[in-house]
Coordinates of C-alpha atoms and ligand atoms in Angstrom, one line a residue:
M1254 CA 0.2 0.1 0.3
K1255 CA 1.3 3.3 -0.5
V1256 CA 0.9 5.6 2.6
M1257 CA 1.7 9.4 3.3
V1258 CA 2.4 10.4 6.5
V1259 CA 2.0 14.4 7.1
G1260 CA 4.6 16.2 8.9
G1261 CA 8.5 16.6 9.9
G1262 CA 9.3 16.2 13.1
G1263 CA 10.7 13.3 15.2
R1264 CA 8.0 11.8 15.9
E1265 CA 6.7 12.0 12.1
H1266 CA 10.0 9.8 11.4
A1267 CA 9.7 6.9 14.4
I1268 CA 6.1 6.3 12.9
I1269 CA 7.6 6.2 9.7
K1270 CA 10.6 4.0 10.8
K1271 CA 8.2 1.8 12.5
I1272 CA 5.7 1.7 9.4
K1273 CA 8.1 0.7 7.4
K1274 CA 8.6 -2.6 9.0
S1275 CA 4.9 -3.8 7.8
P1276 CA 4.5 -5.8 5.1
K1277 CA 1.4 -4.6 4.1
V1278 CA 3.7 -1.1 3.2
S1279 CA 4.9 -0.7 -0.4
Q1280 CA 5.6 3.3 -0.1
I1281 CA 5.7 5.9 2.1
F1282 CA 5.6 9.6 1.2
A1283 CA 6.5 12.2 4.0
L1284 CA 5.0 15.9 3.8
P1285 CA 7.3 17.7 4.4
G1286 CA 9.4 15.0 6.1
N1287 CA 13.2 16.7 6.5
G1288 CA 16.5 15.9 5.5
G1289 CA 16.8 12.6 8.1
I1290 CA 13.1 11.4 6.8
A1291 CA 14.4 11.4 3.0
S1292 CA 16.4 7.8 4.3
D1293 CA 13.5 6.2 5.1
A1294 CA 11.0 7.9 2.6
V1295 CA 10.0 9.9 -0.4
C1296 CA 9.8 13.3 1.3
V1297 CA 7.4 15.7 -0.9
D1298 CA 7.8 19.6 0.0
I1299 CA 4.1 20.1 0.7
G1300 CA 4.0 21.9 4.2
A1301 CA 1.7 19.9 7.2
K1302 CA -0.5 23.2 7.3
D1303 CA -1.3 23.8 3.1
L1304 CA -4.0 21.6 3.1
E1305 CA -5.7 21.5 -0.6
A1306 CA -2.3 20.6 -1.8
I1307 CA -2.0 17.6 0.3
V1308 CA -5.6 16.5 -1.2
K1309 CA -4.3 17.4 -4.5
F1310 CA -1.1 15.4 -4.2
A1311 CA -2.8 12.5 -2.0
K1312 CA -5.8 12.0 -5.3
E1313 CA -2.9 12.6 -7.6
K1314 CA -0.6 9.8 -6.1
A1315 CA -3.6 7.2 -6.1
V1316 CA -2.5 7.0 -1.6
D1317 CA -4.0 4.2 0.3
F1318 CA -3.5 5.7 3.9
A1319 CA -2.8 8.8 5.4
I1320 CA -1.7 8.9 8.2
V1321 CA -1.7 12.5 10.3
A1322 CA 0.4 13.2 12.9
P1323 CA 0.5 17.0 13.5
D1324 CA -1.7 19.1 16.0
D1325 CA -2.5 21.9 12.8
P1326 CA -3.4 19.8 9.9
L1327 CA -5.9 17.9 12.6
V1328 CA -6.9 20.8 13.9
L1329 CA -8.0 22.4 10.7
G1330 CA -9.9 19.2 9.6
L1331 CA -7.8 17.3 6.9
V1332 CA -8.9 14.3 7.9
D1333 CA -12.8 15.3 6.8
L1334 CA -11.0 16.7 3.9
L1335 CA -9.5 13.0 3.3
K1336 CA -12.3 11.1 3.9
A1337 CA -14.2 13.3 1.4
E1338 CA -11.7 11.8 -1.4
N1339 CA -12.5 8.1 -0.1
I1340 CA -9.0 7.9 1.6
P1341 CA -8.9 5.7 4.7
C1342 CA -6.9 8.0 7.2
F1343 CA -5.5 7.8 10.9
G1344 CA -6.1 10.4 12.8
P1345 CA -9.1 12.9 14.4
E1346 CA -11.7 14.8 12.8
K1347 CA -11.8 18.2 13.2
K1348 CA -15.0 18.1 15.3
A1349 CA -13.0 15.2 18.0
A1350 CA -9.6 16.9 17.2
I1351 CA -11.1 20.3 19.2
I1352 CA -9.9 18.0 22.1
E1353 CA -6.6 19.1 21.7
G1354 CA -7.3 22.7 19.7
S1355 CA -9.8 24.1 22.8
K1356 CA -9.2 24.2 26.4
A1357 CA -12.2 25.3 26.9
F1358 CA -13.9 22.4 25.4
S1359 CA -12.0 20.0 26.9
K1360 CA -12.3 21.6 30.4
D1361 CA -15.9 22.0 29.6
L1362 CA -15.8 17.8 28.3
M1363 CA -14.2 17.3 31.4
K1364 CA -16.9 19.0 34.5
K1365 CA -20.0 17.3 32.9
Y1366 CA -18.8 14.4 32.5
G1367 CA -16.8 13.7 36.4
I1368 CA -13.1 13.7 35.2
P1369 CA -11.1 14.7 37.2
T1370 CA -8.8 17.9 36.4
A1371 CA -8.1 21.1 37.8
A1372 CA -10.3 23.4 39.2
Y1373 CA -10.9 26.6 36.7
E1374 CA -13.2 29.4 34.7
T1375 CA -13.3 30.2 31.6
F1376 CA -13.6 34.3 30.1
T1377 CA -14.1 36.0 26.8
D1378 CA -14.4 39.5 28.7
M1379 CA -10.4 40.7 30.1
E1380 CA -11.7 42.6 32.8
S1381 CA -14.0 39.6 34.3
A1382 CA -10.5 37.5 34.0
L1383 CA -8.6 40.4 36.2
T1384 CA -11.7 40.1 39.0
Y1385 CA -10.9 36.6 39.2
L1386 CA -7.5 36.8 39.5
D1387 CA -7.6 37.9 42.6
T1388 CA -9.7 35.4 44.2
C1389 CA -7.4 32.8 42.9
K1390 CA -4.9 30.9 45.4
I1391 CA -1.0 31.1 43.8
P1392 CA 1.1 30.1 41.8
V1393 CA -2.2 29.8 39.2
V1394 CA -2.1 28.9 35.7
V1395 CA -3.3 30.8 32.5
K1396 CA -3.7 28.8 29.6
A1397 CA -5.0 30.5 26.1
D1398 CA -8.0 28.7 24.9
G1399 CA -6.6 27.8 21.5
L1400 CA -3.5 26.3 20.0
A1401 CA -0.1 28.1 20.9
L1402 CA 2.6 26.2 19.5
G1403 CA 3.0 24.1 23.6
K1404 CA 3.9 27.9 24.6
G1405 CA 0.2 29.5 25.8
V1406 CA 0.5 27.5 29.0
I1407 CA 1.9 30.1 31.9
I1408 CA 2.4 29.2 35.6
A1409 CA 2.5 32.3 37.4
E1410 CA 4.3 32.8 40.7
T1411 CA 2.8 36.3 41.5
L1412 CA -0.8 38.2 41.0
D1413 CA 1.3 40.6 39.0
D1414 CA 3.1 37.9 36.8
A1415 CA -1.1 35.7 36.5
K1416 CA -2.7 40.1 35.1
K1417 CA 0.5 40.0 33.1
A1418 CA -0.6 36.7 31.6
V1419 CA -3.8 37.3 31.2
R1420 CA -3.5 41.3 29.6
D1421 CA -0.7 39.5 27.1
M1422 CA -2.6 37.5 26.1
M1423 CA -6.4 39.3 25.8
E1424 CA -5.0 42.7 25.3
D1425 CA -1.5 41.9 23.1
K1426 CA -2.7 39.1 21.6
V1427 CA 0.7 37.2 22.2
F1428 CA -0.9 33.9 20.7
G1429 CA -2.9 35.8 18.1
E1430 CA -6.2 34.8 18.3
S1431 CA -5.5 31.9 20.7
G1432 CA -5.7 34.0 23.2
S1433 CA -9.3 35.7 22.7
K1434 CA -10.1 33.4 25.7
V1435 CA -8.0 32.4 28.6
V1436 CA -8.8 29.3 31.1
I1437 CA -8.0 30.1 34.2
E1438 CA -6.8 27.3 36.8
E1439 CA -5.8 25.9 40.2
F1440 CA -2.0 24.9 39.8
L1441 CA -1.5 21.4 40.7
T1442 CA 1.9 19.4 42.0
G1443 CA 2.6 15.7 41.5
P1444 CA 4.9 13.3 39.1
E1445 CA 3.4 13.5 34.9
V1446 CA 3.0 10.7 33.3
S1447 CA 2.1 10.6 29.2
V1448 CA -0.1 7.9 28.7
L1449 CA -0.9 8.0 24.0
S1450 CA -3.6 5.9 23.3
F1451 CA -5.2 3.8 20.4
T1452 CA -8.8 4.4 20.4
D1453 CA -11.8 4.1 17.8
G1454 CA -14.3 5.0 19.3
K1455 CA -15.3 1.7 20.3
T1456 CA -12.3 0.1 22.0
L1457 CA -9.2 2.1 23.9
I1458 CA -6.1 0.6 24.5
P1459 CA -3.3 1.8 26.0
M1460 CA 0.3 2.4 24.8
V1461 CA 3.2 2.5 27.6
S1462 CA 3.4 5.3 29.6
S1463 CA 6.2 7.6 29.4
M1464 CA 7.5 11.0 30.6
D1465 CA 8.6 14.0 29.3
H1466 CA 11.4 16.5 30.0
K1467 CA 9.7 20.0 28.9
R1468 CA 12.2 22.2 30.5
A1469 CA 15.6 22.9 28.3
L1470 CA 18.3 22.3 30.9
D1471 CA 19.6 20.0 33.0
G1472 CA 17.8 19.8 36.9
D1473 CA 14.7 21.4 34.9
K1474 CA 15.9 24.6 34.7
G1475 CA 15.7 27.2 32.2
L1476 CA 12.9 27.5 29.1
N1477 CA 10.0 25.0 28.8
T1478 CA 10.5 23.4 25.1
G1479 CA 9.0 21.1 22.8
G1480 CA 11.0 18.4 24.9
M1481 CA 14.8 16.9 25.4
G1482 CA 14.3 13.7 25.9
T1483 CA 11.8 10.6 27.2
I1484 CA 12.2 7.8 28.7
A1485 CA 9.2 4.6 29.0
P1486 CA 7.4 2.8 31.1
N1487 CA 7.2 6.0 33.6
P1488 CA 8.0 4.5 37.4
Y1489 CA 5.2 6.6 39.1
Y1490 CA 2.6 4.9 36.7
T1491 CA 2.1 1.8 38.4
A1492 CA -0.4 -0.9 37.3
E1493 CA -2.7 0.3 40.3
I1494 CA -2.7 4.0 39.0
A1495 CA -3.1 2.5 35.5
D1496 CA -5.6 0.7 36.0
R1497 CA -7.9 4.1 37.5
C1498 CA -6.9 5.9 34.9
M1499 CA -8.4 3.7 32.5
K1500 CA -11.5 3.5 34.6
E1501 CA -11.9 7.2 35.6
I1502 CA -10.2 8.6 32.3
F1503 CA -9.5 7.3 29.6
L1504 CA -12.8 5.4 28.8
P1505 CA -14.8 8.0 30.0
T1506 CA -13.7 10.5 28.0
M1507 CA -14.4 8.1 24.8
E1508 CA -17.3 8.2 26.1
A1509 CA -18.3 11.4 26.3
M1510 CA -16.8 12.5 23.3
N1511 CA -19.4 9.6 21.9
K1512 CA -22.3 11.4 23.5
E1513 CA -21.1 14.5 22.5
G1514 CA -21.0 13.6 19.3
R1515 CA -17.7 13.8 17.9
T1516 CA -16.3 10.6 17.9
F1517 CA -12.3 10.6 18.3
A1518 CA -10.7 7.8 16.1
G1519 CA -6.9 8.2 16.6
C1520 CA -4.1 8.7 18.9
L1521 CA -5.4 9.9 22.1
Y1522 CA -2.3 11.7 24.3
F1523 CA -3.7 11.9 28.4
G1524 CA -1.1 14.2 30.0
L1525 CA -1.9 13.5 33.4
M1526 CA -0.8 14.3 37.3
L1527 CA -0.8 12.1 39.7
T1528 CA -2.1 14.3 42.7
E1529 CA -2.6 13.5 46.5
D1530 CA -5.9 13.2 44.9
G1531 CA -5.3 11.2 42.4
P1532 CA -4.6 11.3 39.1
K1533 CA -5.7 14.2 37.1
V1534 CA -5.6 15.4 33.5
I1535 CA -3.3 18.5 33.1
E1536 CA -3.7 17.9 29.2
Y1537 CA -5.6 16.1 26.1
N1538 CA -3.3 16.0 22.6
C1539 CA -4.9 14.7 19.7
R1540 CA -2.3 13.2 17.9
F1541 CA 1.1 10.9 19.4
G1542 CA 3.2 13.4 21.7
D1543 CA 6.8 14.5 20.6
P1544 CA 8.9 13.4 21.9
E1545 CA 7.1 10.5 23.0
T1546 CA 6.4 8.6 20.3
Q1547 CA 10.3 8.0 19.6
V1548 CA 10.3 5.9 22.8
V1549 CA 7.0 4.2 23.0
L1550 CA 7.4 3.2 19.3
P1551 CA 10.2 1.1 19.7
L1552 CA 8.9 -0.8 22.4
L1553 CA 5.6 -2.2 20.6
D1554 CA 5.8 -5.2 19.5
S1555 CA 3.2 -5.6 16.8
D1556 CA 2.6 -4.0 13.5
L1557 CA 1.7 -0.1 13.7
F1558 CA 0.2 -0.3 10.7
D1559 CA -2.4 -3.0 11.1
I1560 CA -3.2 -1.4 14.6
M1561 CA -4.2 2.5 12.4
E1562 CA -6.3 0.2 9.4
H1563 CA -7.8 -1.7 12.4
V1564 CA -8.3 2.0 14.0
A1565 CA -9.4 3.4 10.7
D1566 CA -12.7 0.4 10.1
G1567 CA -13.8 0.9 13.2
T1568 CA -12.0 -2.9 14.4
L1569 CA -9.6 -1.8 17.3
D1570 CA -11.2 -4.2 19.4
Q1571 CA -9.6 -7.3 16.4
A1572 CA -5.9 -5.8 16.8
E1573 CA -2.7 -7.2 18.0
V1574 CA -1.2 -4.7 20.5
N1575 CA 1.2 -5.5 22.2
F1576 CA 4.7 -3.8 23.7
A1577 CA 7.4 -5.5 25.0
D1578 CA 8.1 -5.1 28.8
D1579 CA 11.1 -3.6 29.2
A1580 CA 12.6 0.4 28.8
A1581 CA 13.4 3.4 26.3
C1582 CA 15.2 5.9 26.9
C1583 CA 15.5 9.1 24.1
V1584 CA 17.8 12.0 24.2
V1585 CA 17.3 14.6 22.2
M1586 CA 20.3 16.6 20.4
A1587 CA 18.9 20.3 20.4
S1588 CA 21.0 23.5 18.3
E1589 CA 22.9 26.0 21.6
G1590 CA 20.3 28.3 22.3
Y1591 CA 17.4 26.8 22.0
P1592 CA 14.7 27.0 22.0
V1593 CA 15.6 30.9 21.7
K1594 CA 18.2 31.8 19.2
Y1595 CA 20.3 29.4 17.4
E1596 CA 22.4 29.0 14.7
K1597 CA 22.0 26.6 11.8
G1598 CA 23.5 24.8 8.3
F1599 CA 25.7 22.3 10.5
E1600 CA 26.9 19.1 8.8
I1601 CA 25.8 16.2 11.3
T1602 CA 27.6 12.8 11.3
I1603 CA 25.8 9.6 13.1
S1604 CA 27.9 6.8 12.9
D1605 CA 26.5 3.4 11.6
D1606 CA 25.9 1.6 14.5
V1607 CA 23.5 3.9 15.9
E1608 CA 20.3 2.9 14.4
D1609 CA 17.6 4.5 16.3
V1610 CA 18.4 7.9 15.4
Y1611 CA 15.1 10.5 14.5
V1612 CA 15.8 13.0 12.8
A1613 CA 13.4 16.9 13.5
G1614 CA 15.2 20.0 12.2
A1615 CA 17.9 18.7 9.6
K1616 CA 18.0 19.2 5.6
L1617 CA 20.0 17.9 2.9
S1618 CA 22.5 20.4 1.3
E1619 CA 22.8 19.6 -2.4
D1620 CA 25.8 17.6 -2.6
G1621 CA 24.1 14.6 0.0
K1622 CA 25.0 15.9 3.4
L1623 CA 22.6 15.7 6.2
L1624 CA 23.2 19.5 7.4
T1625 CA 21.2 20.9 10.7
N1626 CA 17.8 22.8 10.7
G1627 CA 16.1 23.5 13.3
G1628 CA 16.2 23.9 16.8
R1629 CA 15.8 20.3 18.3
V1630 CA 18.0 18.5 15.5
L1631 CA 17.3 14.9 16.1
G1632 CA 16.4 12.5 19.0
V1633 CA 18.8 9.5 20.0
T1634 CA 16.5 6.0 21.4
E1635 CA 18.2 2.7 22.9
R1636 CA 15.9 0.0 24.6
G1637 CA 17.7 -1.6 27.5
E1638 CA 16.4 -4.4 29.9
D1639 CA 15.4 -1.0 32.4
I1640 CA 15.4 2.0 32.2
A1641 CA 19.4 2.5 33.6
E1642 CA 20.1 0.5 31.6
A1643 CA 18.0 2.6 28.7
I1644 CA 19.4 5.7 29.8
R1645 CA 23.1 4.2 29.7
K1646 CA 23.4 3.1 26.4
A1647 CA 20.9 6.2 24.8
Y1648 CA 24.1 8.4 26.2
A1649 CA 27.0 6.2 25.1
S1650 CA 24.9 6.6 21.3
V1651 CA 24.2 10.1 21.9
E1652 CA 28.6 10.3 22.0
K1653 CA 28.4 9.0 18.2
V1654 CA 26.3 11.6 17.4
H1655 CA 28.5 14.6 16.4
F1656 CA 27.2 18.8 14.7
D1657 CA 28.9 21.7 16.1
N1658 CA 26.9 23.5 18.7
A1659 CA 25.1 20.6 19.5
F1660 CA 23.4 20.3 23.3
Y1661 CA 21.5 18.5 25.3
R1662 CA 20.7 17.2 28.6
H1663 CA 22.2 14.8 30.7
D1664 CA 20.1 14.0 33.2
I1665 CA 17.5 12.4 31.2
G1666 CA 15.9 10.0 33.2
Q1667 CA 17.4 10.6 36.3
R1668 CA 14.2 11.4 38.2
A1669 CA 12.9 8.2 36.9
L1670 CA 15.3 6.3 38.0
A1671 CA 15.4 8.2 42.1
A1672 CA 11.5 7.2 42.0
L1673 CA 12.7 3.8 41.3
D1674 CA 15.2 4.0 44.2
E1675 CA 12.3 5.3 46.4
K1676 CA 9.6 2.5 45.8
Ligands
AMP225 P1 0.3 21.6 28.7 O1 0.6 22.5 27.5 O2 -1.3 22.3 29.3 O3 0.9 20.4 28.6 O4 1.4 22.4 30.3 C1 2.2 22.7 29.8 C2 2.9 21.9 31.4 O5 2.4 23.3 32.6 C3 2.2 20.8 32.4 O6 2.9 19.6 31.1 C4 3.0 20.9 33.7 O7 3.9 21.1 33.9 C5 2.1 22.6 33.4 N1 0.7 22.8 34.5 C6 -0.3 22.9 32.6 N2 -1.3 22.9 33.7 C7 -1.3 22.9 35.1 C8 -1.9 22.7 36.8 N3 -2.8 23.0 36.2 N4 -0.7 22.9 37.5 C9 0.3 22.6 37.7 N5 1.1 22.5 36.2 C10 0.3 22.1 35.1
LIG226 N1 6.1 16.0 24.3 C1 4.7 16.8 23.9 C2 3.4 17.5 23.3 O1 3.8 16.1 22.0 O2 2.3 18.0 23.1

């Protein structure tokens, strides 16, 4: 089958490397892909938000199946357009992708169906938001309603900072229209866990749990980033907590979306916080997480493409979904200065014995060299018998990847190891 994957980051590279192993897949197009993905798929220079051009391409090439990975095209309704052309897709329709596209929607959904989450209020009027803040416990969390490249969440440590965040979003529109509505919510504490799941709206199968490391520098210091590394499984996520999440969060969310007439089919991502009062939802994503995918999919023993077809057909109950019980660690190598300002264009060399490299920000030069072309350049994943071994092996492999101005965190997985020690 001819498969089209929309997107061009490390997550998409991990999806592509996995579906390439399926006997059913004969050709893969990546739109737009990147210089690293070019080793595993035919990259086509069409941006992930250029919906019209994507649909046209899919028709011209008679693509048999489409996988839409990033949030933007999902929220904009690419899956609806492809399905209208009878192209089977993995990914939710627009009316279901709103679970990530609007924080006000997802918060209201959780309130209506009793799914545990932080207490909150939603505002479209700035003065009311500012007045409400005077009644809030500090720290408090201010969130832009819409997609904001992962930057629309401000944890305000003082009342002044909270008010500034509201003014920035609602008056100065620093996140554009995403900030015309804001959610103000209670600050929660506890370990964070990411759980991705496959669902067709009838069956929901959680994947192995993982832990992201969002801050740029060691010791969780520095600015928030798209993610500097991941480990799986997440040791805080015990079998008992998993059971509770399934009953209190995962299945109720799937059913709530059905009741709203917004059946979700695709990868539903639960960003959870394990608070003293039990697990609560911090956020939903309507897609695979990045860089969670880069540790979760390497642990999947089953045929990813086959699972995706079952999700698209509504027969997920018949799919075989098995995860290995060992561990994985992904260390992201970025350009010095990320997430603010960085140089690009340095040659990347990767030793032949490093297999699981997921390229995000790189392009090919005219003479075929791989050059850095973004903030997060690539992720190096290794599996191990346990987390400690996976971490050791991942850092050993990082030593075999070179480019000028490379920087990465040295403590990916250390918090997870400490949690295991406490047990
Ligand atoms: P989000 O973009 O919603 O995932 O938020 C980004 C990060 O902000 C999360 O991964 C959490 O670390 C933090 N965060 C979001 N909401 C809360 C909250 N209510 N309490 C504490 N931290 C939060
Ligand atoms: N790693 C978090 C996300 O993909 O949103």
